[in-house]
């Protein structure tokens, strides 16, 4: 990529052609001691990583980026970050849509973005404790021009919906929206962001299935607890609070 895009104050970007994974690259930079606030942006990934050990197919034309942060919040609040990040991606993609298409853009817990019910964006957040503090890398992929077909959840891309969005333009919007949402969270806490998240959620109050590492649970999606965990009401009337899993609707 030729020119580095404009970023909010305090942020930098390293724009690359091909990389194995922007998350791995960012983690590597963190180990080398670079400060937080660094975005890694790539045109293509040769070993893009998805959640649960899955691969993230990364041909040119989509957005692939990762944000390196250092100690973004006290450890007790870090579980809120995936939802804050989801709001930022939702804001940025909504910026690219005509107003009448925005209601079709929803968040699937915790931080997938769906357009008309199909996945358009995914996020992989990785971190490690280092002697100088906690490193967090937020990796974001948005399907602008391609989407895979053999996925556990149906996928789509913006072009398939008639929207021509260049990854570089989307990145500029994302960097601005991310800085704003992070600032809201760090300055004002999670309560209002939790409400904003719920207002954009898919399937609230409806039947869902959650695939956890060792089991699959059905129930009604009853909202989020104060920390952003999914609250599920099961058929026997009990409530389960879930920190990680894959959600399916219907
Ligand atoms: C998911 O499985 O939904 C998460 C996908 C995350 C993909 C992004 S693309 C940029 C960053 N680098 C990676 O290797 N993965 C994330």
PDB file of C-alpha atoms and ligand atoms in Angstrom:
ATOM      1  CA  UNK A   1       0.000   0.000   0.000  1.00  0.00           C
ATOM      2  CA  UNK A   2       1.466   3.316  -1.026  1.00  0.00           C
ATOM      3  CA  UNK A   3       0.287   6.001   1.390  1.00  0.00           C
ATOM      4  CA  UNK A   4      -0.296   5.548   5.093  1.00  0.00           C
ATOM      5  CA  UNK A   5      -3.887   6.574   5.840  1.00  0.00           C
ATOM      6  CA  UNK A   6      -4.746   9.383   8.306  1.00  0.00           C
ATOM      7  CA  UNK A   7      -5.341   8.099  11.794  1.00  0.00           C
ATOM      8  CA  UNK A   8      -6.694   9.541  15.050  1.00  0.00           C
ATOM      9  CA  UNK A   9      -4.129  11.147  17.359  1.00  0.00           C
ATOM     10  CA  UNK A  10      -2.007   8.589  19.209  1.00  0.00           C
ATOM     11  CA  UNK A  11      -2.383   5.829  16.599  1.00  0.00           C
ATOM     12  CA  UNK A  12       0.017   4.599  13.905  1.00  0.00           C
ATOM     13  CA  UNK A  13      -0.355   2.129  11.053  1.00  0.00           C
ATOM     14  CA  UNK A  14       2.007  -0.253   9.348  1.00  0.00           C
ATOM     15  CA  UNK A  15       0.492  -1.041   5.943  1.00  0.00           C
ATOM     16  CA  UNK A  16       1.831  -4.270   4.413  1.00  0.00           C
ATOM     17  CA  UNK A  17       1.291  -6.175   1.192  1.00  0.00           C
ATOM     18  CA  UNK A  18       1.305  -9.820   2.247  1.00  0.00           C
ATOM     19  CA  UNK A  19       1.799 -11.122   5.769  1.00  0.00           C
ATOM     20  CA  UNK A  20       1.137 -14.498   7.412  1.00  0.00           C
ATOM     21  CA  UNK A  21      -1.364 -13.018   9.861  1.00  0.00           C
ATOM     22  CA  UNK A  22      -1.743  -9.421  11.011  1.00  0.00           C
ATOM     23  CA  UNK A  23      -2.388 -10.773  14.532  1.00  0.00           C
ATOM     24  CA  UNK A  24       0.881 -12.743  14.548  1.00  0.00           C
ATOM     25  CA  UNK A  25       2.743  -9.767  13.136  1.00  0.00           C
ATOM     26  CA  UNK A  26       1.300  -7.467  15.819  1.00  0.00           C
ATOM     27  CA  UNK A  27       2.153  -9.941  18.603  1.00  0.00           C
ATOM     28  CA  UNK A  28       5.664 -10.142  17.242  1.00  0.00           C
ATOM     29  CA  UNK A  29       5.979  -6.347  17.251  1.00  0.00           C
ATOM     30  CA  UNK A  30       4.703  -6.313  20.847  1.00  0.00           C
ATOM     31  CA  UNK A  31       7.417  -8.789  21.866  1.00  0.00           C
ATOM     32  CA  UNK A  32       9.953  -6.474  20.235  1.00  0.00           C
ATOM     33  CA  UNK A  33       8.735  -3.689  22.541  1.00  0.00           C
ATOM     34  CA  UNK A  34       6.746  -1.405  20.227  1.00  0.00           C
ATOM     35  CA  UNK A  35       4.232   0.842  22.008  1.00  0.00           C
ATOM     36  CA  UNK A  36       0.460   0.296  21.844  1.00  0.00           C
ATOM     37  CA  UNK A  37      -1.774   2.131  19.388  1.00  0.00           C
ATOM     38  CA  UNK A  38      -0.246   0.365  16.374  1.00  0.00           C
ATOM     39  CA  UNK A  39      -2.502  -0.915  13.587  1.00  0.00           C
ATOM     40  CA  UNK A  40      -1.179  -3.595  11.237  1.00  0.00           C
ATOM     41  CA  UNK A  41      -2.990  -3.535   7.901  1.00  0.00           C
ATOM     42  CA  UNK A  42      -2.416  -6.086   5.126  1.00  0.00           C
ATOM     43  CA  UNK A  43      -3.684  -6.593   1.594  1.00  0.00           C
ATOM     44  CA  UNK A  44      -3.486 -10.370   1.930  1.00  0.00           C
ATOM     45  CA  UNK A  45      -2.730 -12.982   4.616  1.00  0.00           C
ATOM     46  CA  UNK A  46      -1.084 -16.304   3.835  1.00  0.00           C
ATOM     47  CA  UNK A  47      -2.084 -17.849   7.185  1.00  0.00           C
ATOM     48  CA  UNK A  48      -5.073 -15.826   8.412  1.00  0.00           C
ATOM     49  CA  UNK A  49      -6.395 -17.075  11.733  1.00  0.00           C
ATOM     50  CA  UNK A  50     -10.017 -17.414  12.796  1.00  0.00           C
ATOM     51  CA  UNK A  51     -11.567 -18.284  16.144  1.00  0.00           C
ATOM     52  CA  UNK A  52     -11.395 -21.826  17.564  1.00  0.00           C
ATOM     53  CA  UNK A  53      -8.267 -22.623  15.549  1.00  0.00           C
ATOM     54  CA  UNK A  54     -10.043 -22.164  12.202  1.00  0.00           C
ATOM     55  CA  UNK A  55      -8.300 -20.617   9.174  1.00  0.00           C
ATOM     56  CA  UNK A  56      -9.470 -17.233   7.830  1.00  0.00           C
ATOM     57  CA  UNK A  57      -9.200 -17.238   4.040  1.00  0.00           C
ATOM     58  CA  UNK A  58      -7.550 -13.932   3.151  1.00  0.00           C
ATOM     59  CA  UNK A  59      -7.470 -13.114  -0.556  1.00  0.00           C
ATOM     60  CA  UNK A  60      -6.882  -9.503  -1.668  1.00  0.00           C
ATOM     61  CA  UNK A  61     -10.027  -7.356  -1.704  1.00  0.00           C
ATOM     62  CA  UNK A  62     -11.132  -7.757   1.915  1.00  0.00           C
ATOM     63  CA  UNK A  63      -9.998  -5.865   5.014  1.00  0.00           C
ATOM     64  CA  UNK A  64      -7.416  -7.542   7.271  1.00  0.00           C
ATOM     65  CA  UNK A  65      -6.116  -5.537  10.206  1.00  0.00           C
ATOM     66  CA  UNK A  66      -5.046  -5.851  13.833  1.00  0.00           C
ATOM     67  CA  UNK A  67      -4.728  -3.278  16.576  1.00  0.00           C
ATOM     68  CA  UNK A  68      -2.034  -3.685  19.203  1.00  0.00           C
ATOM     69  CA  UNK A  69      -2.951  -2.267  22.609  1.00  0.00           C
ATOM     70  CA  UNK A  70      -1.043  -2.302  25.863  1.00  0.00           C
ATOM     71  CA  UNK A  71      -2.987  -2.511  29.131  1.00  0.00           C
ATOM     72  CA  UNK A  72      -6.188  -1.098  27.614  1.00  0.00           C
ATOM     73  CA  UNK A  73      -8.163  -1.661  30.853  1.00  0.00           C
ATOM     74  CA  UNK A  74      -7.867  -3.253  34.295  1.00  0.00           C
ATOM     75  CA  UNK A  75      -7.827  -7.059  34.016  1.00  0.00           C
ATOM     76  CA  UNK A  76     -11.348  -7.286  35.522  1.00  0.00           C
ATOM     77  CA  UNK A  77     -12.787  -5.277  32.599  1.00  0.00           C
ATOM     78  CA  UNK A  78     -10.951  -6.914  29.695  1.00  0.00           C
ATOM     79  CA  UNK A  79     -13.905  -9.231  28.989  1.00  0.00           C
ATOM     80  CA  UNK A  80     -15.851  -6.149  27.865  1.00  0.00           C
ATOM     81  CA  UNK A  81     -13.376  -5.355  25.105  1.00  0.00           C
ATOM     82  CA  UNK A  82     -14.758  -7.831  22.506  1.00  0.00           C
ATOM     83  CA  UNK A  83     -18.124  -6.083  22.696  1.00  0.00           C
ATOM     84  CA  UNK A  84     -16.625  -2.592  22.570  1.00  0.00           C
ATOM     85  CA  UNK A  85     -14.653  -3.681  19.502  1.00  0.00           C
ATOM     86  CA  UNK A  86     -17.806  -5.121  17.896  1.00  0.00           C
ATOM     87  CA  UNK A  87     -19.519  -1.749  18.280  1.00  0.00           C
ATOM     88  CA  UNK A  88     -16.606  -0.013  16.572  1.00  0.00           C
ATOM     89  CA  UNK A  89     -16.717  -2.387  13.593  1.00  0.00           C
ATOM     90  CA  UNK A  90     -20.487  -2.004  13.422  1.00  0.00           C
ATOM     91  CA  UNK A  91     -20.105   1.804  13.409  1.00  0.00           C
ATOM     92  CA  UNK A  92     -17.510   1.686  10.632  1.00  0.00           C
ATOM     93  CA  UNK A  93     -19.403  -0.705   8.352  1.00  0.00           C
ATOM     94  CA  UNK A  94     -22.652   1.225   8.990  1.00  0.00           C
ATOM     95  CA  UNK A  95     -20.824   4.357   7.781  1.00  0.00           C
ATOM     96  CA  UNK A  96     -20.386   2.610   4.418  1.00  0.00           C
ATOM     97  CA  UNK A  97     -24.040   1.601   4.031  1.00  0.00           C
ATOM     98  CA  UNK A  98     -26.919   3.690   2.746  1.00  0.00           C
ATOM     99  CA  UNK A  99     -29.227   4.529   5.696  1.00  0.00           C
ATOM    100  CA  UNK A 100     -31.984   2.152   4.585  1.00  0.00           C
ATOM    101  CA  UNK A 101     -29.559  -0.829   4.699  1.00  0.00           C
ATOM    102  CA  UNK A 102     -28.228  -0.104   8.207  1.00  0.00           C
ATOM    103  CA  UNK A 103     -30.978  -1.934  10.141  1.00  0.00           C
ATOM    104  CA  UNK A 104     -29.834  -5.143   8.380  1.00  0.00           C
ATOM    105  CA  UNK A 105     -26.424  -4.817  10.039  1.00  0.00           C
ATOM    106  CA  UNK A 106     -26.435  -6.686  13.356  1.00  0.00           C
ATOM    107  CA  UNK A 107     -23.982  -8.077  15.884  1.00  0.00           C
ATOM    108  CA  UNK A 108     -23.877 -11.766  16.694  1.00  0.00           C
ATOM    109  CA  UNK A 109     -22.513 -12.310  20.176  1.00  0.00           C
ATOM    110  CA  UNK A 110     -19.849 -11.513  20.986  1.00  0.00           C
ATOM    111  CA  UNK A 111     -18.408  -9.708  17.971  1.00  0.00           C
ATOM    112  CA  UNK A 112     -19.366 -11.134  14.583  1.00  0.00           C
ATOM    113  CA  UNK A 113     -21.094  -8.730  12.233  1.00  0.00           C
ATOM    114  CA  UNK A 114     -24.029  -9.975  10.169  1.00  0.00           C
ATOM    115  CA  UNK A 115     -25.541  -8.328   7.113  1.00  0.00           C
ATOM    116  CA  UNK A 116     -29.071  -9.565   6.400  1.00  0.00           C
ATOM    117  CA  UNK A 117     -28.287 -12.528   8.667  1.00  0.00           C
ATOM    118  CA  UNK A 118     -25.009 -13.643   7.024  1.00  0.00           C
ATOM    119  CA  UNK A 119     -21.542 -13.123   8.490  1.00  0.00           C
ATOM    120  CA  UNK A 120     -19.638 -10.224   7.035  1.00  0.00           C
ATOM    121  CA  UNK A 121     -16.948  -9.699   9.646  1.00  0.00           C
ATOM    122  CA  UNK A 122     -15.136 -11.663  12.330  1.00  0.00           C
ATOM    123  CA  UNK A 123     -12.727 -10.814  15.076  1.00  0.00           C
ATOM    124  CA  UNK A 124      -9.940 -12.702  16.827  1.00  0.00           C
ATOM    125  CA  UNK A 125      -8.649 -11.149  20.033  1.00  0.00           C
ATOM    126  CA  UNK A 126      -5.393 -12.526  21.366  1.00  0.00           C
ATOM    127  CA  UNK A 127      -3.211 -11.424  24.205  1.00  0.00           C
ATOM    128  CA  UNK A 128      -0.315 -12.233  26.423  1.00  0.00           C
ATOM    129  CA  UNK A 129       1.088 -11.106  29.727  1.00  0.00           C
ATOM    130  CA  UNK A 130       4.525  -9.583  29.350  1.00  0.00           C
ATOM    131  CA  UNK A 131       6.930  -8.344  32.013  1.00  0.00           C
ATOM    132  CA  UNK A 132       6.037  -4.757  31.086  1.00  0.00           C
ATOM    133  CA  UNK A 133       2.256  -5.358  31.117  1.00  0.00           C
ATOM    134  CA  UNK A 134      -0.586  -7.012  29.199  1.00  0.00           C
ATOM    135  CA  UNK A 135      -0.564  -6.967  25.413  1.00  0.00           C
ATOM    136  CA  UNK A 136      -3.873  -7.270  23.566  1.00  0.00           C
ATOM    137  CA  UNK A 137      -4.193  -7.708  19.794  1.00  0.00           C
ATOM    138  CA  UNK A 138      -7.599  -7.196  18.197  1.00  0.00           C
ATOM    139  CA  UNK A 139      -7.670  -8.773  14.720  1.00  0.00           C
ATOM    140  CA  UNK A 140     -10.512  -7.827  12.408  1.00  0.00           C
ATOM    141  CA  UNK A 141     -11.485  -9.220   9.036  1.00  0.00           C
ATOM    142  CA  UNK A 142     -14.278  -7.663   6.960  1.00  0.00           C
ATOM    143  CA  UNK A 143     -15.529  -9.282   3.761  1.00  0.00           C
ATOM    144  CA  UNK A 144     -15.606  -6.416   1.247  1.00  0.00           C
ATOM    145  CA  UNK A 145     -15.319  -8.354  -2.023  1.00  0.00           C
ATOM    146  CA  UNK A 146     -15.128 -12.064  -1.187  1.00  0.00           C
ATOM    147  CA  UNK A 147     -16.515 -14.547   1.294  1.00  0.00           C
ATOM    148  CA  UNK A 148     -15.851 -18.231   1.915  1.00  0.00           C
ATOM    149  CA  UNK A 149     -18.591 -20.762   1.199  1.00  0.00           C
ATOM    150  CA  UNK A 150     -17.701 -23.685   3.500  1.00  0.00           C
ATOM    151  CA  UNK A 151     -18.169 -22.010   6.877  1.00  0.00           C
ATOM    152  CA  UNK A 152     -20.011 -23.160  10.009  1.00  0.00           C
ATOM    153  CA  UNK A 153     -22.135 -20.005   9.743  1.00  0.00           C
ATOM    154  CA  UNK A 154     -23.363 -18.613   6.356  1.00  0.00           C
ATOM    155  CA  UNK A 155     -21.158 -15.772   5.107  1.00  0.00           C
ATOM    156  CA  UNK A 156     -21.513 -12.897   2.665  1.00  0.00           C
ATOM    157  CA  UNK A 157     -19.591  -9.827   1.511  1.00  0.00           C
ATOM    158  CA  UNK A 158     -20.436  -6.197   0.873  1.00  0.00           C
ATOM    159  CA  UNK A 159     -20.020  -6.496  -2.904  1.00  0.00           C
ATOM    160  CA  UNK A 160     -22.525  -9.378  -2.987  1.00  0.00           C
ATOM    161  CA  UNK A 161     -25.002  -6.898  -1.495  1.00  0.00           C
ATOM    162  CA  UNK A 162     -24.220  -4.356  -4.223  1.00  0.00           C
ATOM    163  CA  UNK A 163     -21.903  -2.253  -2.042  1.00  0.00           C
ATOM    164  CA  UNK A 164     -18.502  -1.380  -3.485  1.00  0.00           C
ATOM    165  CA  UNK A 165     -16.302  -0.656  -0.455  1.00  0.00           C
ATOM    166  CA  UNK A 166     -12.507  -0.441  -0.750  1.00  0.00           C
ATOM    167  CA  UNK A 167     -10.710  -2.049   2.220  1.00  0.00           C
ATOM    168  CA  UNK A 168      -8.523   1.074   2.640  1.00  0.00           C
ATOM    169  CA  UNK A 169     -11.560   3.358   2.968  1.00  0.00           C
ATOM    170  CA  UNK A 170     -13.155   1.001   5.441  1.00  0.00           C
ATOM    171  CA  UNK A 171      -9.934   0.898   7.443  1.00  0.00           C
ATOM    172  CA  UNK A 172      -9.859   4.704   7.791  1.00  0.00           C
ATOM    173  CA  UNK A 173     -13.459   4.673   9.074  1.00  0.00           C
ATOM    174  CA  UNK A 174     -12.668   1.767  11.401  1.00  0.00           C
ATOM    175  CA  UNK A 175      -9.601   3.397  12.922  1.00  0.00           C
ATOM    176  CA  UNK A 176     -11.621   6.549  13.680  1.00  0.00           C
ATOM    177  CA  UNK A 177     -14.605   4.666  15.089  1.00  0.00           C
ATOM    178  CA  UNK A 178     -12.379   2.365  17.123  1.00  0.00           C
ATOM    179  CA  UNK A 179     -10.558   5.248  18.766  1.00  0.00           C
ATOM    180  CA  UNK A 180     -13.891   6.831  19.647  1.00  0.00           C
ATOM    181  CA  UNK A 181     -15.434   3.690  21.167  1.00  0.00           C
ATOM    182  CA  UNK A 182     -12.241   2.865  23.087  1.00  0.00           C
ATOM    183  CA  UNK A 183     -12.222   6.408  24.470  1.00  0.00           C
ATOM    184  CA  UNK A 184     -15.883   6.108  25.529  1.00  0.00           C
ATOM    185  CA  UNK A 185     -15.137   2.828  27.278  1.00  0.00           C
ATOM    186  CA  UNK A 186     -11.952   3.949  28.981  1.00  0.00           C
ATOM    187  CA  UNK A 187     -13.484   7.306  30.012  1.00  0.00           C
ATOM    188  CA  UNK A 188     -17.052   6.322  30.858  1.00  0.00           C
ATOM    189  CA  UNK A 189     -17.185   2.593  31.568  1.00  0.00           C
ATOM    190  CA  UNK A 190     -19.178  -0.197  29.960  1.00  0.00           C
ATOM    191  CA  UNK A 191     -22.851   0.452  30.899  1.00  0.00           C
ATOM    192  CA  UNK A 192     -23.787   2.712  27.983  1.00  0.00           C
ATOM    193  CA  UNK A 193     -21.773   0.653  25.524  1.00  0.00           C
ATOM    194  CA  UNK A 194     -23.532  -2.467  26.737  1.00  0.00           C
ATOM    195  CA  UNK A 195     -26.871  -0.792  25.952  1.00  0.00           C
ATOM    196  CA  UNK A 196     -25.589   0.267  22.509  1.00  0.00           C
ATOM    197  CA  UNK A 197     -24.439  -3.308  21.860  1.00  0.00           C
ATOM    198  CA  UNK A 198     -27.848  -4.726  22.860  1.00  0.00           C
ATOM    199  CA  UNK A 199     -29.582  -2.266  20.502  1.00  0.00           C
ATOM    200  CA  UNK A 200     -27.645  -3.812  17.590  1.00  0.00           C
ATOM    201  CA  UNK A 201     -27.824  -7.461  18.689  1.00  0.00           C
ATOM    202  CA  UNK A 202     -29.354 -10.207  16.578  1.00  0.00           C
ATOM    203  CA  UNK A 203     -31.724 -12.650  18.245  1.00  0.00           C
ATOM    204  CA  UNK A 204     -32.379 -10.956  21.565  1.00  0.00           C
ATOM    205  CA  UNK A 205     -35.222 -12.760  23.366  1.00  0.00           C
ATOM    206  CA  UNK A 206     -35.214 -15.503  20.710  1.00  0.00           C
ATOM    207  CA  UNK A 207     -34.206 -19.163  20.639  1.00  0.00           C
ATOM    208  CA  UNK A 208     -30.492 -19.719  20.118  1.00  0.00           C
ATOM    209  CA  UNK A 209     -28.015 -22.564  20.238  1.00  0.00           C
ATOM    210  CA  UNK A 210     -24.580 -21.988  21.699  1.00  0.00           C
ATOM    211  CA  UNK A 211     -21.741 -24.336  20.772  1.00  0.00           C
ATOM    212  CA  UNK A 212     -19.252 -24.490  23.624  1.00  0.00           C
ATOM    213  CA  UNK A 213     -15.982 -26.417  23.475  1.00  0.00           C
ATOM    214  CA  UNK A 214     -17.439 -29.564  25.106  1.00  0.00           C
ATOM    215  CA  UNK A 215     -21.227 -29.184  24.689  1.00  0.00           C
ATOM    216  CA  UNK A 216     -24.075 -27.516  22.825  1.00  0.00           C
ATOM    217  CA  UNK A 217     -26.751 -25.630  24.777  1.00  0.00           C
ATOM    218  CA  UNK A 218     -30.178 -24.386  23.625  1.00  0.00           C
ATOM    219  CA  UNK A 219     -32.168 -21.615  25.227  1.00  0.00           C
ATOM    220  CA  UNK A 220     -33.488 -18.084  24.938  1.00  0.00           C
ATOM    221  CA  UNK A 221     -31.017 -15.257  24.464  1.00  0.00           C
ATOM    222  CA  UNK A 222     -31.853 -13.240  27.571  1.00  0.00           C
ATOM    223  CA  UNK A 223     -29.310 -10.433  27.159  1.00  0.00           C
ATOM    224  CA  UNK A 224     -25.889  -9.671  28.576  1.00  0.00           C
ATOM    225  CA  UNK A 225     -24.727  -9.573  32.164  1.00  0.00           C
ATOM    226  CA  UNK A 226     -22.934  -6.485  33.457  1.00  0.00           C
ATOM    227  CA  UNK A 227     -19.613  -7.817  32.152  1.00  0.00           C
ATOM    228  CA  UNK A 228     -20.890  -8.559  28.627  1.00  0.00           C
ATOM    229  CA  UNK A 229     -21.288 -12.331  29.041  1.00  0.00           C
ATOM    230  CA  UNK A 230     -24.201 -13.954  27.204  1.00  0.00           C
ATOM    231  CA  UNK A 231     -27.188 -14.795  29.410  1.00  0.00           C
ATOM    232  CA  UNK A 232     -29.074 -17.888  28.268  1.00  0.00           C
ATOM    233  CA  UNK A 233     -32.384 -19.073  29.762  1.00  0.00           C
ATOM    234  CA  UNK A 234     -32.581 -22.830  29.309  1.00  0.00           C
ATOM    235  CA  UNK A 235     -35.758 -24.895  28.916  1.00  0.00           C
ATOM    236  CA  UNK A 236     -35.674 -26.006  32.566  1.00  0.00           C
ATOM    237  CA  UNK A 237     -35.937 -22.332  33.597  1.00  0.00           C
ATOM    238  CA  UNK A 238     -32.341 -21.993  34.685  1.00  0.00           C
ATOM    239  CA  UNK A 239     -30.030 -19.203  33.640  1.00  0.00           C
ATOM    240  CA  UNK A 240     -26.543 -19.833  32.265  1.00  0.00           C
ATOM    241  CA  UNK A 241     -23.937 -17.193  31.793  1.00  0.00           C
ATOM    242  CA  UNK A 242     -21.537 -17.893  28.918  1.00  0.00           C
ATOM    243  CA  UNK A 243     -18.106 -16.339  28.370  1.00  0.00           C
ATOM    244  CA  UNK A 244     -17.132 -17.955  25.039  1.00  0.00           C
ATOM    245  CA  UNK A 245     -18.943 -19.921  22.351  1.00  0.00           C
ATOM    246  CA  UNK A 246     -20.418 -19.904  18.837  1.00  0.00           C
ATOM    247  CA  UNK A 247     -24.025 -18.712  18.585  1.00  0.00           C
ATOM    248  CA  UNK A 248     -26.574 -20.044  16.056  1.00  0.00           C
ATOM    249  CA  UNK A 249     -30.120 -18.753  15.678  1.00  0.00           C
ATOM    250  CA  UNK A 250     -33.468 -20.504  15.359  1.00  0.00           C
TER     251      UNK A 250
HETATM  252  C1  LIG B   1     -13.481 -15.413  13.199  1.00  0.00           C
HETATM  253  O1  LIG B   1     -13.217 -16.613  13.186  1.00  0.00           O
HETATM  254  O2  LIG B   1     -14.620 -14.982  13.035  1.00  0.00           O
HETATM  255  C2  LIG B   1     -12.380 -14.414  13.455  1.00  0.00           C
HETATM  256  C3  LIG B   1     -11.680 -14.007  12.211  1.00  0.00           C
HETATM  257  C4  LIG B   1     -10.621 -12.961  12.429  1.00  0.00           C
HETATM  258  C5  LIG B   1      -9.866 -12.673  11.144  1.00  0.00           C
HETATM  259  C6  LIG B   1      -8.928 -11.514  11.290  1.00  0.00           C
HETATM  260  S1  LIG B   1      -8.279 -10.998   9.735  1.00  0.00           S
HETATM  261  C7  LIG B   1      -7.139  -9.960  10.543  1.00  0.00           C
HETATM  262  C8  LIG B   1      -6.654 -10.687  11.762  1.00  0.00           C
HETATM  263  N1  LIG B   1      -5.526 -11.534  11.445  1.00  0.00           N
HETATM  264  C9  LIG B   1      -5.815 -12.832  11.568  1.00  0.00           C
HETATM  265  O3  LIG B   1      -5.023 -13.761  11.331  1.00  0.00           O
HETATM  266  N2  LIG B   1      -7.079 -12.986  11.983  1.00  0.00           N
HETATM  267  C10 LIG B   1      -7.724 -11.715  12.176  1.00  0.00           C
END
